[in-house]
Coordinates of C-alpha atoms in Angstrom, one line a residue:
X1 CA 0.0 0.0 0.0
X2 CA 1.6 3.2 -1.2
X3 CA 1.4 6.2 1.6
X4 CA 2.0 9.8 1.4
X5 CA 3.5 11.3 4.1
X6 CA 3.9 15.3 4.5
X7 CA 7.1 16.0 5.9
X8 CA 5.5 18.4 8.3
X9 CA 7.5 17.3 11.7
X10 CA 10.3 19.8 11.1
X11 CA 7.1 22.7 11.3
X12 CA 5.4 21.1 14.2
X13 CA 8.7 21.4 15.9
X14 CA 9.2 25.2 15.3
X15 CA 5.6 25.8 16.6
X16 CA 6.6 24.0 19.9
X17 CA 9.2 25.0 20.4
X18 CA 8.2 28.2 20.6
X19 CA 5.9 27.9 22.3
X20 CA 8.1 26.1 25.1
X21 CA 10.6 28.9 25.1
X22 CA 11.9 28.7 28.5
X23 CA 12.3 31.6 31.0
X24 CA 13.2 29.7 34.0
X25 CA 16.1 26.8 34.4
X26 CA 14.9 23.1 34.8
X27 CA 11.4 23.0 37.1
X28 CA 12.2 25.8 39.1
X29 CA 9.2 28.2 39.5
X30 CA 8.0 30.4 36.8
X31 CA 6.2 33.6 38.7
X32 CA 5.6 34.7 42.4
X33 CA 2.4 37.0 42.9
X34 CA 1.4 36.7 39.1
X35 CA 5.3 38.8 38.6
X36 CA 7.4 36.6 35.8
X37 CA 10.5 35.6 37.1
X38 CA 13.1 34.9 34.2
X39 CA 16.5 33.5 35.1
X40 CA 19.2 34.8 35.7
X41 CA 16.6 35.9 38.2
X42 CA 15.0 32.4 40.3
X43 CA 13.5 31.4 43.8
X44 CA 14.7 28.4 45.3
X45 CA 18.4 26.7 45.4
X46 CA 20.1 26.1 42.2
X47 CA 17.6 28.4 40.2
X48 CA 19.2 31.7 40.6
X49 CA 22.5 32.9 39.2
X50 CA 23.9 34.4 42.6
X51 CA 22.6 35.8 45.9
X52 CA 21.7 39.6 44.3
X53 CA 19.2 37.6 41.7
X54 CA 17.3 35.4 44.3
X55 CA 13.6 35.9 44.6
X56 CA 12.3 35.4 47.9
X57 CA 8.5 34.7 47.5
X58 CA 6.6 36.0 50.8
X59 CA 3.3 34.0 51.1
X60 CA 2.9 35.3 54.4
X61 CA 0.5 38.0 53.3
X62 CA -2.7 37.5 51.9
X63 CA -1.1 37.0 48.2
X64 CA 2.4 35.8 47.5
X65 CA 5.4 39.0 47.1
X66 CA 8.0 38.9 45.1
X67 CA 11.0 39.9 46.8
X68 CA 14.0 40.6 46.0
X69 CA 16.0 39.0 48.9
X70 CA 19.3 40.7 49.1
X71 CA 17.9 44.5 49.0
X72 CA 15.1 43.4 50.7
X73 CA 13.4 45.5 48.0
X74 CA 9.5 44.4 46.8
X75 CA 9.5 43.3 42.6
X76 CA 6.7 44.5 40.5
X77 CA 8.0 43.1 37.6
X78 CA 11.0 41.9 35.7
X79 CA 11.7 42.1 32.2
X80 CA 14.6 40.5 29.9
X81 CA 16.8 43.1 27.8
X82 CA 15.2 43.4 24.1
X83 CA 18.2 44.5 21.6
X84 CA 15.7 45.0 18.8
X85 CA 13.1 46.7 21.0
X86 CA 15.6 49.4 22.2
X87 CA 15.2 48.2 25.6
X88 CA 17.5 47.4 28.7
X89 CA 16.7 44.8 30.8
X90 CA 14.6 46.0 33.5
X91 CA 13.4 45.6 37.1
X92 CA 10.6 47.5 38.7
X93 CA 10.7 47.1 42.1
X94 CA 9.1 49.1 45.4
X95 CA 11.7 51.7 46.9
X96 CA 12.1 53.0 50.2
X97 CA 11.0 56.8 50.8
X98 CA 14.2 58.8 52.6
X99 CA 12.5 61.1 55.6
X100 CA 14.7 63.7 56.4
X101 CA 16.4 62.5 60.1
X102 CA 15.1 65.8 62.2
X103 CA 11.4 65.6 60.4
X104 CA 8.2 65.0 62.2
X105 CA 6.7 62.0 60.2
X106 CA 9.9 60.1 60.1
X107 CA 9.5 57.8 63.1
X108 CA 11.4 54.8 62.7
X109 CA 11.3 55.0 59.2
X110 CA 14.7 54.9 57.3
X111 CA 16.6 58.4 56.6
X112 CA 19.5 56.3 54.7
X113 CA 19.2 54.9 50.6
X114 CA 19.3 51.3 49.3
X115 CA 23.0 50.4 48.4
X116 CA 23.3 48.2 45.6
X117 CA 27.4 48.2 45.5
X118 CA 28.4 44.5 44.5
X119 CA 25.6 44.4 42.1
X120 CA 24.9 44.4 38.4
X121 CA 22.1 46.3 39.0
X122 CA 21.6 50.3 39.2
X123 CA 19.3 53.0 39.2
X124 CA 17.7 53.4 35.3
X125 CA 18.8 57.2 34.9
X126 CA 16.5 57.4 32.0
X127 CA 13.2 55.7 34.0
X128 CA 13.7 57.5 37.0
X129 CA 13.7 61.0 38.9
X130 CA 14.9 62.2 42.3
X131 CA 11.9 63.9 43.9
X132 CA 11.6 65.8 47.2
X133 CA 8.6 66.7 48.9
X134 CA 8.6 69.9 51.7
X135 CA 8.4 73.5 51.8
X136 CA 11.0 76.0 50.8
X137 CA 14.1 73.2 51.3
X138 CA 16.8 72.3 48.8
X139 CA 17.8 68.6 48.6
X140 CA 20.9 67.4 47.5
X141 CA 22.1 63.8 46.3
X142 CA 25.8 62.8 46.5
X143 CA 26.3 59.7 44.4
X144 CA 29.6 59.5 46.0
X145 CA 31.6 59.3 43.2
X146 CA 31.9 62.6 41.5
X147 CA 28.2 64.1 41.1
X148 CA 25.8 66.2 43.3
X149 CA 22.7 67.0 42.1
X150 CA 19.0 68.4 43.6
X151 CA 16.3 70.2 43.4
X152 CA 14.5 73.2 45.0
X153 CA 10.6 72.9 46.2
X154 CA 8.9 76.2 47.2
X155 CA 5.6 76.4 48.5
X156 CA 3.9 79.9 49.5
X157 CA 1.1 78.5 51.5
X158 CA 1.6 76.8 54.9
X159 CA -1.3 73.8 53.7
X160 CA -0.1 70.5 54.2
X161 CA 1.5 69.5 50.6
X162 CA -1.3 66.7 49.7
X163 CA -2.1 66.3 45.9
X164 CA 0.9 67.9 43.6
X165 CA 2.4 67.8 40.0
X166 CA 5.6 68.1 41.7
X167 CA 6.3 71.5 39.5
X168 CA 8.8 73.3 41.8
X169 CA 6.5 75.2 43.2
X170 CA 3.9 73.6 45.1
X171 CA 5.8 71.7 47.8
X172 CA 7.3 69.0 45.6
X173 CA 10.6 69.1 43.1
X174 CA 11.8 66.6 40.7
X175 CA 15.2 66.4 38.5
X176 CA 17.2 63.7 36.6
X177 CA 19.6 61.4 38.1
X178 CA 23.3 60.6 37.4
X179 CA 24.3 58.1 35.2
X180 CA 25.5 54.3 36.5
X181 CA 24.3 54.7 40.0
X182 CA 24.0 52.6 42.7
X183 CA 24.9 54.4 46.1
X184 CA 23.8 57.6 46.8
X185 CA 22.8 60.2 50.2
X186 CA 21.0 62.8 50.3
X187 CA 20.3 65.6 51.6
X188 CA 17.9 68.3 53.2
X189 CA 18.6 71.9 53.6
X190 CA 15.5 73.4 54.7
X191 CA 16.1 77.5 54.5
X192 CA 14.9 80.3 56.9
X193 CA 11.1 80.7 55.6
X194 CA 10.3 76.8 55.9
X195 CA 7.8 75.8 58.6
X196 CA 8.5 74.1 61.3
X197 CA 7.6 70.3 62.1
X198 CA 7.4 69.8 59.0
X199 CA 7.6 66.2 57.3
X200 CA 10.3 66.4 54.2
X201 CA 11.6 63.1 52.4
X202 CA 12.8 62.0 48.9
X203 CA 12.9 59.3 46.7
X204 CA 13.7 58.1 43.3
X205 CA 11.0 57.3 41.6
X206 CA 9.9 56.2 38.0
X207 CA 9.4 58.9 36.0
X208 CA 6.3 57.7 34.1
X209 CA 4.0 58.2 37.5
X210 CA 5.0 61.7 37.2
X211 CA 2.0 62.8 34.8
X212 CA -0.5 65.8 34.6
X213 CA -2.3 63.8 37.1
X214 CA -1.4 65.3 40.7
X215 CA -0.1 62.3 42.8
X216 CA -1.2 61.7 46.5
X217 CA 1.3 62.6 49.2
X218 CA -0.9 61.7 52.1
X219 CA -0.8 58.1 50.2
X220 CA 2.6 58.1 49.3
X221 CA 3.7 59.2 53.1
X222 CA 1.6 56.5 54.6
X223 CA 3.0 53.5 52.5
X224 CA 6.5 54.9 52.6
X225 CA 7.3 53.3 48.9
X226 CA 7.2 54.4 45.8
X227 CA 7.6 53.0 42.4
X228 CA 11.5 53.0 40.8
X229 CA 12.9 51.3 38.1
X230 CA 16.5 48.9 38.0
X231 CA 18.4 48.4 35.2
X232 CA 20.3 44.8 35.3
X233 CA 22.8 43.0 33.9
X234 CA 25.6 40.1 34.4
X235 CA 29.1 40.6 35.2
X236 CA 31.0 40.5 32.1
X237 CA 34.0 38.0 33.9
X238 CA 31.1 35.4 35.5
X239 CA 30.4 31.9 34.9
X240 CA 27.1 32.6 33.2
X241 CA 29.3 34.9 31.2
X242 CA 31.7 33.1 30.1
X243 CA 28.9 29.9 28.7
X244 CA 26.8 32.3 26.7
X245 CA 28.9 35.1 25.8
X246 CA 28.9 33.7 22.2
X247 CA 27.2 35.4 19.0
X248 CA 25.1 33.1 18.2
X249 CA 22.0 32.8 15.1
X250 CA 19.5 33.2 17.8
X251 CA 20.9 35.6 20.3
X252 CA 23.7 38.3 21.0
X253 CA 25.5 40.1 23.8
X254 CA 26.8 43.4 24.4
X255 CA 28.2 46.0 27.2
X256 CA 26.5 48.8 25.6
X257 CA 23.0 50.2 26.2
X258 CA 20.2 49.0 24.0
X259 CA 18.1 51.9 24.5
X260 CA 20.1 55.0 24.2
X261 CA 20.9 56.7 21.2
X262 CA 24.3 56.9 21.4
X263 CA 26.8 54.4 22.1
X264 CA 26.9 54.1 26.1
X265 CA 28.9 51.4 27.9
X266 CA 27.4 49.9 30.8
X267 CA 28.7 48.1 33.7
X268 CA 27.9 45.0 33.0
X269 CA 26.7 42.5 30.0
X270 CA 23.6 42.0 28.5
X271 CA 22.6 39.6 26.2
X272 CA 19.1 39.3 23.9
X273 CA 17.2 37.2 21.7
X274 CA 17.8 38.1 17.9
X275 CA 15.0 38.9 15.8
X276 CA 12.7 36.3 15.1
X277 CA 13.5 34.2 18.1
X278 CA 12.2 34.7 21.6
X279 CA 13.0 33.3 25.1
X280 CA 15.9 33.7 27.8
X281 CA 19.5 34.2 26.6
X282 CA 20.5 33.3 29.6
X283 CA 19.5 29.5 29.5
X284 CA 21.5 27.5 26.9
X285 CA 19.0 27.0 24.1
X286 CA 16.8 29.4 25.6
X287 CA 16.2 31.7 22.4
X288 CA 13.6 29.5 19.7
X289 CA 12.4 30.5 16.6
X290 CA 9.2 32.5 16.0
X291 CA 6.5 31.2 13.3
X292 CA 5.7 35.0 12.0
X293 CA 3.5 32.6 9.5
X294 CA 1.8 31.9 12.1
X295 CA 1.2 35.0 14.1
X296 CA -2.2 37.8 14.2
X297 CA -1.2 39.4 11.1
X298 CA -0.1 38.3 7.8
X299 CA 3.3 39.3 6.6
X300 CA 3.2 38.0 3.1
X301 CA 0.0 40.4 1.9
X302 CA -1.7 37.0 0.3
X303 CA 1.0 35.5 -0.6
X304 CA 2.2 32.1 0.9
X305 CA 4.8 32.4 3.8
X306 CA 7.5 30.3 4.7
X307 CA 8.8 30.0 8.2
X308 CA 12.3 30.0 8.3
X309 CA 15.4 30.0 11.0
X310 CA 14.8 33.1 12.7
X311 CA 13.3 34.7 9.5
X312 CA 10.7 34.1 7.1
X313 CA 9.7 34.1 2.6
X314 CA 7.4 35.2 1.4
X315 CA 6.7 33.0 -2.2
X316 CA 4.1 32.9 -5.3
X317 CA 1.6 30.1 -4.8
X318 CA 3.1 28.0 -8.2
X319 CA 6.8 28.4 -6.7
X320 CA 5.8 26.6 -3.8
X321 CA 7.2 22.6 -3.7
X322 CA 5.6 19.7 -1.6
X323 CA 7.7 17.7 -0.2
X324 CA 6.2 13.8 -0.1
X325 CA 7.5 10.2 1.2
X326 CA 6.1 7.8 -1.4
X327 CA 6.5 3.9 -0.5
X328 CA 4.7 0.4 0.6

C-alpha cells in the first residue's frame, strides 16, 4: 500500500518549540504573585544565578510578594533586555522613601538609601527622577563618586502638601539622576522661611507616574514606597558569562546600552534574543524561533509564507514545492 507522508514534523517542531521557550532553568518556579521571574533571576536553590538575583516569594501575606531577597526590596515586575526593541533589561521594584532624620513624620522609618554596591544592578537614569517633597528646602544627592545633584521645592502657602504635580513650586521638586548609579545620600537643607515640624523626604521614583495627574502625598507618606525602576545585567568575567557570551544565530550580547541613542557602555553585559526568536539568553537554548506565519497578522499580503530559521519568505503560490515520502 503506497502512503504519502507530508514532511511536516520539522514545522510542528518550530511551533513548539516556541511555544516552550523557556524563562526559567529546569522545574524551578516560573512567577511569584502573578510577577514573571526569568532567570538569571529564580526562587529556590540552584535556580538563581547568585545571591543579588534570588527571589524570595513571601506568602505570608494575603497574596504571594515577590522579593528581591538581598535588597530586601518588593519586585513589580522583571523584564529581559530586548536588543531589537531598544530596551534594557529592567526591574521595577518598590523603593524605600528617605525622611529627612530631624522631620516630624519620620518615626522609625529609614533616613539612609538602598546600596546596591556589589551588584549588576543600578538605578535606570532614564526611567527615573529624584523627587523631594517639603516646603521651601533644597535637597541634595551625592552619588559618591563625582556628582551632586538636587532640586529646590517652594511652597507659598503653609497647607499640608497633599495632591501635587511636583512642578517646583507647590511643595514638591523633581530632576534627573546621574548616570550608573548605585549608592547615593542625600540631603535636606531646609532655609529660613520653611515651617517648622514639617515632614520632608525624597525618593527616586519612576518617572512615568510623574503625569499631569497630581499624585497623593498623604498616600505616598503613609506607605512609605514608591515606584522605581533597576536596570540589570551580568558581570562580564562570570560563569554565566563566560557559557553564553557567544554570538550566536539566535541571540547576541553586548556591554552597551540597548536603549540609548548613542553608544553608552554599561557596567555589566547584556545579552538578547535576535530577531525572530524569543526566550531567555540566559538559559543555553533558551532563544527558539518564531513562526511569523503563524502569528495575528499576515506578513506576506496573500502571498504564501514560509517559516524559516529566525526569519521568514514570502513565495508565489506556483513556486511553492511539496515535499512527499512515497513507499509500501
Amino acid at each position: 500500500m503506497f502512503q504519502i507522508l507530508l514532511l511536516l514534523g520539522s514545522l510542528l517542531l518550530h511551533e513548539e518549540a516556541s511555544l516552550a521557550a523557556p524563562l526559567v532553568k529546569g522545574n524551578c518556579p516560573p512567577t511569584c504573585g502573578g510577577v514573571t521571574i526569568p532567570f538569571p533571576f529564580g526562587i529556590g536553590t540552584g535556580c538563581f544565578l547568585d545571591e543579588w538575583y534570588e527571589i524570595f516569594c513571601d506568602e505570608s501575606t494575603d497574596g504571594a510578594v515577590p522579593m528581591l531577597k538581598k535588597p530586601n526590596l518588593r519586585v513589580l515586575n522583571i523584564s529581559l533586555p530586548d536588543s531589537h526593541g531598544g530596551k534594557n533589561g529592567m526591574i521595577s521594584v518598590s523603593l524605600p522613601i528617605i525622611y529627612w532624620p530631624n522631620g516630624t513624620c519620620r518615626g522609625n522609618r529609614s533616613s539612609t538609601a538602598v546600596n546596591l554596591n556589589g551588584s549588576h544592578f543600578i538605578f535606570s537614569e532614564s526611567s527615573n527622577v529624584l523627587a523631594a517633597v517639603g516646603c521651601n528646602i533644597v535637597v541634595l544627592l551625592d552619588d559618591q563618586k563625582s556628582a551632586i545633584i538636587g532640586c529646590k521645592s517652594s511652597y507659598k502657602d503653609d497647607k499640608v502638601v497633599r495632591k501635587m504635580t511636583c512642578s517646583g513650586r507647590d511643595g514638591c521638586c523633581h530632576t534627573t539622576i546621574t548616570p550608573d548609579l548605585q549608592a547615593f545620600t542625600i540631603t535636606f537643607n531646609p532655609n529660613k522661611d520653611s515651617p517648622k515640624n514639617q515632614c520632608e523626604y525624597a525618593f527616586l521614583g519612576d518617572r512615568s507616574k510623574f503625569t499631569r495627574s497630581p499624585i497623593d502625598f498623604n498616600n505616598l507618606k503613609a506607605s512609605g514606597h514608591f515606584p522605581a525602576v533597576l536596570e540589570w545585567g551580568i558581570a562580564k568575567s562570570s560563569r554565566a558569562a563566560s557559557e553564553i557570551y557567544i554570538y550566536g544565530d539566535s541571540y547576541s550580547c553586548s556591554n552597551f546600552s540597548f536603549n540609548s541613542p548613542y553608544p553608552k557602555e554599561m557596567p555589566f553585559l547584556q545579552c538578547s534574543c535576535r530577531r525572530g526568536f524569543t526566550g531567555n539568553p540566559y538559559i543555553k537554548s533558551g532563544c527558539e524561533d518564531v513562526d511569523e506565519c503563524k502569528g495575528p497578522t499576515d506578513p506576506c499580503s496573500g502571498r504564501k509564507c514560509v517559516n524559516r530559521q529566525g526569519s521568514y519568505d514570502c513565495v508565489d503560490g506556483s513556486k511553492i514545492i511539496k515535499s512527499v515520502l512515497i513507499g509500501k
